PDB file of C-alpha atoms in Angstrom:
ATOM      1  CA  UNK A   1       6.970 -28.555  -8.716  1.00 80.00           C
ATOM      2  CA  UNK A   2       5.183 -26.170  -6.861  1.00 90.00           C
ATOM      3  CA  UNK A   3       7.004 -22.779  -5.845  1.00 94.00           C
ATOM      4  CA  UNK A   4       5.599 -20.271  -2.997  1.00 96.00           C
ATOM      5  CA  UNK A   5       5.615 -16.801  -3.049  1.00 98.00           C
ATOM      6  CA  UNK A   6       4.989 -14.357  -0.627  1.00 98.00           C
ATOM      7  CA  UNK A   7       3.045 -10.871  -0.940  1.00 98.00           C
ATOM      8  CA  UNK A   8       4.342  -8.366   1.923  1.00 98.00           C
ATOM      9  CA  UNK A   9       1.837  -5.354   1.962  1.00 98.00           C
ATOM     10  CA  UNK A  10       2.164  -2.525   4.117  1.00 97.00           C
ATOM     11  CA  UNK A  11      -0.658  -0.757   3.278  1.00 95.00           C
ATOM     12  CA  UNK A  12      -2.859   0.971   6.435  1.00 93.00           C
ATOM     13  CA  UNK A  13      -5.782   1.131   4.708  1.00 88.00           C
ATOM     14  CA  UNK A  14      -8.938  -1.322   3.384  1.00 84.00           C
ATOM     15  CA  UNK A  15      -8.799  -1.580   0.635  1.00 86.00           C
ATOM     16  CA  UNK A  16      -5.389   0.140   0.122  1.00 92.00           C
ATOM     17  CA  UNK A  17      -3.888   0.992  -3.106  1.00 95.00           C
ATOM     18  CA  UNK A  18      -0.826  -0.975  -2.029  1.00 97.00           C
ATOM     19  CA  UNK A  19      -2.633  -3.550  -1.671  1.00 97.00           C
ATOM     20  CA  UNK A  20      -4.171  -3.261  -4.914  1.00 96.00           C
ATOM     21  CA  UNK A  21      -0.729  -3.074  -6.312  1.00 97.00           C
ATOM     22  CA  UNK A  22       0.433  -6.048  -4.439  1.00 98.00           C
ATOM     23  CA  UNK A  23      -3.065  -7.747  -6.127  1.00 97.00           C
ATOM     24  CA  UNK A  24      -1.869  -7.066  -9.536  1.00 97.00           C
ATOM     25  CA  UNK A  25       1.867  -8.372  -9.083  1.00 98.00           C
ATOM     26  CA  UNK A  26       0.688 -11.719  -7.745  1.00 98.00           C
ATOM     27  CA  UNK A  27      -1.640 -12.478 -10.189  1.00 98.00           C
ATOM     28  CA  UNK A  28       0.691 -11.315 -12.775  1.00 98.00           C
ATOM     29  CA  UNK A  29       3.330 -13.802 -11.243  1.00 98.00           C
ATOM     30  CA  UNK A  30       0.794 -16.520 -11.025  1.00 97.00           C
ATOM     31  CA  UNK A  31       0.608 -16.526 -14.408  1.00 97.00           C
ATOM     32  CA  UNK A  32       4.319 -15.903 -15.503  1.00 97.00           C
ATOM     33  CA  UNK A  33       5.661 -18.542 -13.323  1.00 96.00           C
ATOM     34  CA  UNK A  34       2.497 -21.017 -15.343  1.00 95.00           C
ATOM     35  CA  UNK A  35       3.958 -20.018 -18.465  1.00 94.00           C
ATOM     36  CA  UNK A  36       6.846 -21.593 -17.565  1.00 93.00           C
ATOM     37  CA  UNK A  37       5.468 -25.184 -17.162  1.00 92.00           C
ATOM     38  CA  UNK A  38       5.379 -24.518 -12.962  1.00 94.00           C
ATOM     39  CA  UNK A  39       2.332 -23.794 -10.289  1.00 95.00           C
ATOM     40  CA  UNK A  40       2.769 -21.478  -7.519  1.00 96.00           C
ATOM     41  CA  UNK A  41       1.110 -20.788  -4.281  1.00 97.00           C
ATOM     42  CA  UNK A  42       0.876 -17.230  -3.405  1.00 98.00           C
ATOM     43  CA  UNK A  43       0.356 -16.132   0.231  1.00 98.00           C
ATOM     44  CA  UNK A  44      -0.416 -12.835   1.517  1.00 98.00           C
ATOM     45  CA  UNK A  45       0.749 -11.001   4.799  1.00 98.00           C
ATOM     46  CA  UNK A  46      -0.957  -7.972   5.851  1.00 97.00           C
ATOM     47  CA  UNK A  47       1.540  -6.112   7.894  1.00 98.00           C
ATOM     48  CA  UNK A  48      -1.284  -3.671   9.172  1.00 96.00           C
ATOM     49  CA  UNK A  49      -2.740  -6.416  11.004  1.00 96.00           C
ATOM     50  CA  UNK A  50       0.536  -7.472  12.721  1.00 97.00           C
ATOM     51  CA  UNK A  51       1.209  -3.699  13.756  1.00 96.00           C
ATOM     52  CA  UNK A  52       0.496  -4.139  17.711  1.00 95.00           C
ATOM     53  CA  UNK A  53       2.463  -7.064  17.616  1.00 95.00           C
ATOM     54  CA  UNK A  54       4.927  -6.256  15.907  1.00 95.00           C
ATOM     55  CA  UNK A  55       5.598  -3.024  18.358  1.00 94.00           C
ATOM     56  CA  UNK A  56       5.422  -5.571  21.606  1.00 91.00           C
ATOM     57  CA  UNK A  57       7.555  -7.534  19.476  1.00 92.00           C
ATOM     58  CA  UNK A  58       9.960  -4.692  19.739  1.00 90.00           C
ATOM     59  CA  UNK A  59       9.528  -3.855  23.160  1.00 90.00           C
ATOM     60  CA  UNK A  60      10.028  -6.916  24.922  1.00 84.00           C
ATOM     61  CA  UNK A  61      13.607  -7.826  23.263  1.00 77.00           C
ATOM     62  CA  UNK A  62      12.487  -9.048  19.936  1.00 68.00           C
ATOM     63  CA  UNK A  63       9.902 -11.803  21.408  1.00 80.00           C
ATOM     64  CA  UNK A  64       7.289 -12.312  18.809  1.00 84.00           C
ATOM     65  CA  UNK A  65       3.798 -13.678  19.044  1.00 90.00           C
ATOM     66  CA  UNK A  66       2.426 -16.475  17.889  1.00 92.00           C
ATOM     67  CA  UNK A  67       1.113 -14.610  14.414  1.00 94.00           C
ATOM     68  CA  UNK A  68       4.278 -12.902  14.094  1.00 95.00           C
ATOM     69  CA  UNK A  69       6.123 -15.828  14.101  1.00 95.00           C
ATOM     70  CA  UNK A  70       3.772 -17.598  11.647  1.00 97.00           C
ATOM     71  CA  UNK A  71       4.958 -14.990   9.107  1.00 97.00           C
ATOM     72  CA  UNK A  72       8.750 -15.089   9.862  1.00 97.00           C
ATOM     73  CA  UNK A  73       8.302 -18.523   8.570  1.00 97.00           C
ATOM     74  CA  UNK A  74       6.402 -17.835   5.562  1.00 97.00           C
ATOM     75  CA  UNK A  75       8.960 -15.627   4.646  1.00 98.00           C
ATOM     76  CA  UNK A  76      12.050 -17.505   4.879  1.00 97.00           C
ATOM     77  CA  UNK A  77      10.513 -20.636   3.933  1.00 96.00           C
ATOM     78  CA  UNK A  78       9.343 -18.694   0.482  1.00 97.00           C
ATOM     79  CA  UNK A  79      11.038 -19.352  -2.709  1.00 97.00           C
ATOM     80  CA  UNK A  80      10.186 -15.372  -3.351  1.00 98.00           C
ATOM     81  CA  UNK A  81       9.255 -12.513  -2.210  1.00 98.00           C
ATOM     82  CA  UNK A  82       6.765  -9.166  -3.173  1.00 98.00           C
ATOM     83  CA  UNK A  83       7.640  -6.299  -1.306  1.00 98.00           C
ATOM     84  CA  UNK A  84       4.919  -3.103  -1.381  1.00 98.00           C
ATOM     85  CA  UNK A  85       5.146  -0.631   0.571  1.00 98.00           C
ATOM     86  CA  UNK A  86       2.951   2.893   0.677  1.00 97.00           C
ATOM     87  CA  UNK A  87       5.342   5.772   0.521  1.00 96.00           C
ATOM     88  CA  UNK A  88       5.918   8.008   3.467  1.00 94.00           C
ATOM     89  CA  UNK A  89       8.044  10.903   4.437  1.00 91.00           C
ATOM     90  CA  UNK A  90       9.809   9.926   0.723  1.00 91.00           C
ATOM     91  CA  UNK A  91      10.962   6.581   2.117  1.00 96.00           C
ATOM     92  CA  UNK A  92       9.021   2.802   2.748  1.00 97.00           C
ATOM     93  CA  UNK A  93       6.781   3.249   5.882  1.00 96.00           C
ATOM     94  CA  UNK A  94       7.978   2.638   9.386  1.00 96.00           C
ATOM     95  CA  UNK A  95       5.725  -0.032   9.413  1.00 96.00           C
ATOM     96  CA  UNK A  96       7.126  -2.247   6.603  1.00 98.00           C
ATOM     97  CA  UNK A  97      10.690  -1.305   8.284  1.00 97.00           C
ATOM     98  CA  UNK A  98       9.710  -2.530  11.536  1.00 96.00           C
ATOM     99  CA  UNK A  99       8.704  -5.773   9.790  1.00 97.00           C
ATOM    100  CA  UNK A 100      12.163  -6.434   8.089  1.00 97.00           C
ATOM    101  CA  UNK A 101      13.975  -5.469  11.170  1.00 95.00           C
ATOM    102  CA  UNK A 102      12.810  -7.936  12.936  1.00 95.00           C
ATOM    103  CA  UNK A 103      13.382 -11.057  10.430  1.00 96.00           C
ATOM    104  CA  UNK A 104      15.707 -13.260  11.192  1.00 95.00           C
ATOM    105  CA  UNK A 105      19.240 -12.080   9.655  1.00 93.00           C
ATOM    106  CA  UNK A 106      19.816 -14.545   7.029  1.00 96.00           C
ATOM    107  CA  UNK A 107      15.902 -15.103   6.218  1.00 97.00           C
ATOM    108  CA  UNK A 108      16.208 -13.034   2.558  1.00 97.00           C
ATOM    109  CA  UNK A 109      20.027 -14.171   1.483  1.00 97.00           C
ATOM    110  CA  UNK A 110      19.277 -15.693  -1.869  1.00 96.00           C
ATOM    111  CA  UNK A 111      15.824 -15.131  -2.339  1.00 97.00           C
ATOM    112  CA  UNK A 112      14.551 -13.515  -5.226  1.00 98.00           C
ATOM    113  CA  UNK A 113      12.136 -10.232  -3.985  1.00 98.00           C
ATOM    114  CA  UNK A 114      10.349  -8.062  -6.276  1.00 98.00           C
ATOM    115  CA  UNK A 115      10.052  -4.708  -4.553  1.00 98.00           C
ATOM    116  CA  UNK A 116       7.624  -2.046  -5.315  1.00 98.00           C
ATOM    117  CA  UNK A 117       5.709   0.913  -3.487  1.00 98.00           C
ATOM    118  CA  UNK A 118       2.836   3.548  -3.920  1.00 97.00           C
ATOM    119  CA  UNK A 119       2.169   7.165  -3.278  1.00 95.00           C
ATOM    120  CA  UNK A 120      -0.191   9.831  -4.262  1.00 91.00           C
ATOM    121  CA  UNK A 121       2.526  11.571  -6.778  1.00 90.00           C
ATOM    122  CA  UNK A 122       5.020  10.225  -9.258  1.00 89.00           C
ATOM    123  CA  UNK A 123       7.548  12.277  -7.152  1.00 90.00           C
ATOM    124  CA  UNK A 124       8.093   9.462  -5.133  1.00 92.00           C
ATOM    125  CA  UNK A 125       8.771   7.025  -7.503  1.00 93.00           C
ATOM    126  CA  UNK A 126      13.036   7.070  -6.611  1.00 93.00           C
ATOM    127  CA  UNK A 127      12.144   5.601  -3.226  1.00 95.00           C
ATOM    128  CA  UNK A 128      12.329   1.978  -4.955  1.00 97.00           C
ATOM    129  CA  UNK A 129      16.261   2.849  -6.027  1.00 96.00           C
ATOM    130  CA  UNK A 130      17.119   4.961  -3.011  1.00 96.00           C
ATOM    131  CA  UNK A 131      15.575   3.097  -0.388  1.00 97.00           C
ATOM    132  CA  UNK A 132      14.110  -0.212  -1.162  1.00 97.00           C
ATOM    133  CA  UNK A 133      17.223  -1.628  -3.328  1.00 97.00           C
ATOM    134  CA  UNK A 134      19.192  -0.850  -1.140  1.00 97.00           C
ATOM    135  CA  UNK A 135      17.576  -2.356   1.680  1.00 97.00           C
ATOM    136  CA  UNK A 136      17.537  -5.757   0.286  1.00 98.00           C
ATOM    137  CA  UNK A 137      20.735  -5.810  -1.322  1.00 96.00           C
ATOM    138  CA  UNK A 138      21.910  -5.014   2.415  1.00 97.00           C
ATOM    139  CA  UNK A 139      20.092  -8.543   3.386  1.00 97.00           C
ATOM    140  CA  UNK A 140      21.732  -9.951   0.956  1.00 97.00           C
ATOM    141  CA  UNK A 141      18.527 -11.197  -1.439  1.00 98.00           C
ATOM    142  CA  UNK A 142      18.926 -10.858  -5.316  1.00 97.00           C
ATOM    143  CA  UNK A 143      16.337  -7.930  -6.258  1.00 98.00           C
ATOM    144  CA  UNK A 144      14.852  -8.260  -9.703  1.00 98.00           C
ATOM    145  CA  UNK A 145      15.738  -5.459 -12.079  1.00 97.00           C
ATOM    146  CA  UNK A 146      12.349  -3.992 -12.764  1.00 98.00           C
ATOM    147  CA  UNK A 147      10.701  -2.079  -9.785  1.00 98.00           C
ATOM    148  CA  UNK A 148       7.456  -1.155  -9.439  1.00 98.00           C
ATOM    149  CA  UNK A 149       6.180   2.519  -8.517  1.00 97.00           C
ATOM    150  CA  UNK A 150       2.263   3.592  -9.032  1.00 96.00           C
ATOM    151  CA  UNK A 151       1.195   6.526  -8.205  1.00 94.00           C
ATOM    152  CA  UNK A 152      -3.219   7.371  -7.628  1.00 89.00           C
ATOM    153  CA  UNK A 153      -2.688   8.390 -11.636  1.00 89.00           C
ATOM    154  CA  UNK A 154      -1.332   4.852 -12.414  1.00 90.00           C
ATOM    155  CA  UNK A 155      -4.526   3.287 -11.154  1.00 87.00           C
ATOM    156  CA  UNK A 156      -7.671   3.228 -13.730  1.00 77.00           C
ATOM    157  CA  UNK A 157      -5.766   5.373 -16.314  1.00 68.00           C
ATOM    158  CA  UNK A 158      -3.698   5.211 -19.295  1.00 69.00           C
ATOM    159  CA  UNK A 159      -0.276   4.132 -18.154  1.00 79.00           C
ATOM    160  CA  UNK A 160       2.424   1.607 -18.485  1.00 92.00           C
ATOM    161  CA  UNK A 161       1.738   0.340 -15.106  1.00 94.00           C
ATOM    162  CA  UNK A 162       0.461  -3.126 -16.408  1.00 94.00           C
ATOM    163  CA  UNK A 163       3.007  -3.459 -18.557  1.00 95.00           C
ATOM    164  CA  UNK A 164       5.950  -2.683 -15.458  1.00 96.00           C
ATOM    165  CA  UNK A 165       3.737  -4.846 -13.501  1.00 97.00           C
ATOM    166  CA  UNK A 166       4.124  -7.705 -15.907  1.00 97.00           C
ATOM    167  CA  UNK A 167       7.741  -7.419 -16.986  1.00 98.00           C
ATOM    168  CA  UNK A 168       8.756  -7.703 -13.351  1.00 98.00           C
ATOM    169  CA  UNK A 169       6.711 -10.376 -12.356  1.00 98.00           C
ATOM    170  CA  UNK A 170       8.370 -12.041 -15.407  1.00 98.00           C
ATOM    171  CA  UNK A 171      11.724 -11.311 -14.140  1.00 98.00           C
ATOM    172  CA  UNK A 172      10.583 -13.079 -10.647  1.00 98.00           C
ATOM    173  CA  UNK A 173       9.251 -15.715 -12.439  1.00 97.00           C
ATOM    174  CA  UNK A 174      12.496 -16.688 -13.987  1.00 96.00           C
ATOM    175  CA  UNK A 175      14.457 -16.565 -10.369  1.00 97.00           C
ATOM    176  CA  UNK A 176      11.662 -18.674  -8.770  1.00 96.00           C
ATOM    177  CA  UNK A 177      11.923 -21.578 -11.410  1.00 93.00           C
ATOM    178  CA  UNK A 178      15.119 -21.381 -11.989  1.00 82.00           C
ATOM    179  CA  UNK A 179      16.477 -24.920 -11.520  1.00 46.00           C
ATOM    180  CA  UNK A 180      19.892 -24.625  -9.424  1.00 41.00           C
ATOM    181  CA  UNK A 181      19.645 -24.512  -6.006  1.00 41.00           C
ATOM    182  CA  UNK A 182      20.217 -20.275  -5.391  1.00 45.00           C
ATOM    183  CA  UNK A 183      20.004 -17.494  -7.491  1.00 45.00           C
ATOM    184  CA  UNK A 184      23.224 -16.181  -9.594  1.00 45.00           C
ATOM    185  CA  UNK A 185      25.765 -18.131  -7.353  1.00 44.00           C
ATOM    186  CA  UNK A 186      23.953 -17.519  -3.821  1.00 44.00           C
ATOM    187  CA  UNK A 187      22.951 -20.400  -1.558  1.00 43.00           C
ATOM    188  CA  UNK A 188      25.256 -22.933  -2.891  1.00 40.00           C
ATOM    189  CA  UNK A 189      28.435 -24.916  -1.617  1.00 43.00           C
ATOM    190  CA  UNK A 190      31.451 -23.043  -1.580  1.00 43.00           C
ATOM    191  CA  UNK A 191      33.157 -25.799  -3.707  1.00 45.00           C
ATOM    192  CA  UNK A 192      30.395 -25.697  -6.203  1.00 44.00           C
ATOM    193  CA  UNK A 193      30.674 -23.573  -9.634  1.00 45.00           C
ATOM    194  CA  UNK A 194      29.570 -20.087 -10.133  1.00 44.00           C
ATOM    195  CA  UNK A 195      27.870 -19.319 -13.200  1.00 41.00           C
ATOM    196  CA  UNK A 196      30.842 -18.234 -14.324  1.00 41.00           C
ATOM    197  CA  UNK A 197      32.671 -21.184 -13.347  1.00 47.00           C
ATOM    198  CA  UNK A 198      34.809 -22.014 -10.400  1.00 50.00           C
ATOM    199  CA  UNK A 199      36.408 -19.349  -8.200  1.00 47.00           C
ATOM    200  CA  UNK A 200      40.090 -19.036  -8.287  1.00 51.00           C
ATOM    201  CA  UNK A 201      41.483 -18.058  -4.937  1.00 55.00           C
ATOM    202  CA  UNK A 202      43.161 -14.600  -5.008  1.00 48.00           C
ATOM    203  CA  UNK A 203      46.602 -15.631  -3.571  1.00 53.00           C
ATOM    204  CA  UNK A 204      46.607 -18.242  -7.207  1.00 54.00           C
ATOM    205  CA  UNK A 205      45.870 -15.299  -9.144  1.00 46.00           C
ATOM    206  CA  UNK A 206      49.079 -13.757  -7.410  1.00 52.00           C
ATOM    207  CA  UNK A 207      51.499 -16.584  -7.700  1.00 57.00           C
ATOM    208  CA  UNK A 208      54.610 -16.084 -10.730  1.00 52.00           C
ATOM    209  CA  UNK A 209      53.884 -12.706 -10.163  1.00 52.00           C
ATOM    210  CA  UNK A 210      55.888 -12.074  -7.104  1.00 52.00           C
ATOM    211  CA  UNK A 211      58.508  -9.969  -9.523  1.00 49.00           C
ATOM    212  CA  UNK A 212      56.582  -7.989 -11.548  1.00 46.00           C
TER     213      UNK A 212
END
């Protein structure tokens, strides 16, 4: 079976070292997702060159264009999700934001997303925990544990960067193949099993204890 992935990269400039980052995870993906007997196709979206459409989008009571709503669909038709962002005022950019506010509401619920971000100095590197976590935990997709962070330093030097970059693309991998419908108990019907098994209702849990 073939999964799809899909690169989100927010970077302003070409070439961009976000989206040099956002490079490096896909192909590092590509190949974790092989190793596990699976193909993927992996398609990009360059936010940059949505950025006057996405602000008329805004303006005019959410209506998007044509192109805009071309990559609505590629997102919540995607079995997962890269997220890179460039850093600014210690937070993503307004232009990555703009992007996920105007999803649908339920277009990342379930869906494994791999998050990561650049910026000139290390400094930045909590913006993944303080801001992008959050953000998708908020929409309700299943984040992978290992984010990504590279600073300039990280690029052409001697850093772990490969080695985050492969380790989360490995943890992606293993939510894009994974064979149930959903990821950890998301997506499913209600009277299907968790992974931990089935859910007792609270008010069960309560009964014969009425006295005590």
């Amino acid at each position: 079976m073939t999964r799809n992935v899909v690169v989100i990269s927010a970077g302003l400039s070409q070439p961009s070292s976000t989206r040099l980052l956002a490079d490096q995870l896909a192909a590092a993906t590509r190949s974790a997702v092989g190793g596990r007997g699976e193909s993927v196709d992996i398609e990009f979206i360059e936010l940059r060159e949505l950025a006057v459409e996405m602000a008329e989008s805004m303006v005019s009571g959410g209506r998007p264009t044509p192109a805009l709503s071309a990559a609505q669909r590629q997102v919540a038709a995607a079995d997962g999700i890269i997220a890179v962002t460039p850093v600014f005022t210690a937070s993503y950019s307004g232009l990555f934001k703009t992007f996920v506010d105007l999803l649908d509401k339920d277009a990342l619920t379930g869906k494994a997303v791999l998050v990561a971000a650049t910026a000139g100095t290390p400094r930045h590197s909590l913006v993944l925990e303080h801001a992008m976590r959050p953000l998708f935990a908020y929409l309700r997709a299943i984040v992978v544990p290992t984010a990504v962070f590279a600073a300039t330093e990280d690029f052409g030097g001697e850093t772990d960067l490969d080695a985050r970059v492969h380790r989360a693309a490995g943890e992606l991998a293993g939510l894009v193949v994974a064979e149930r419908a959903g990821v950890a108990g998301f997506a499913r019907g209600d009277d299907e099993p968790g992974p931990l098994g089935p859910v007792t209702d609270f008010s069960e849990l309560l009964r014969g204890h009425d006295g005590g």
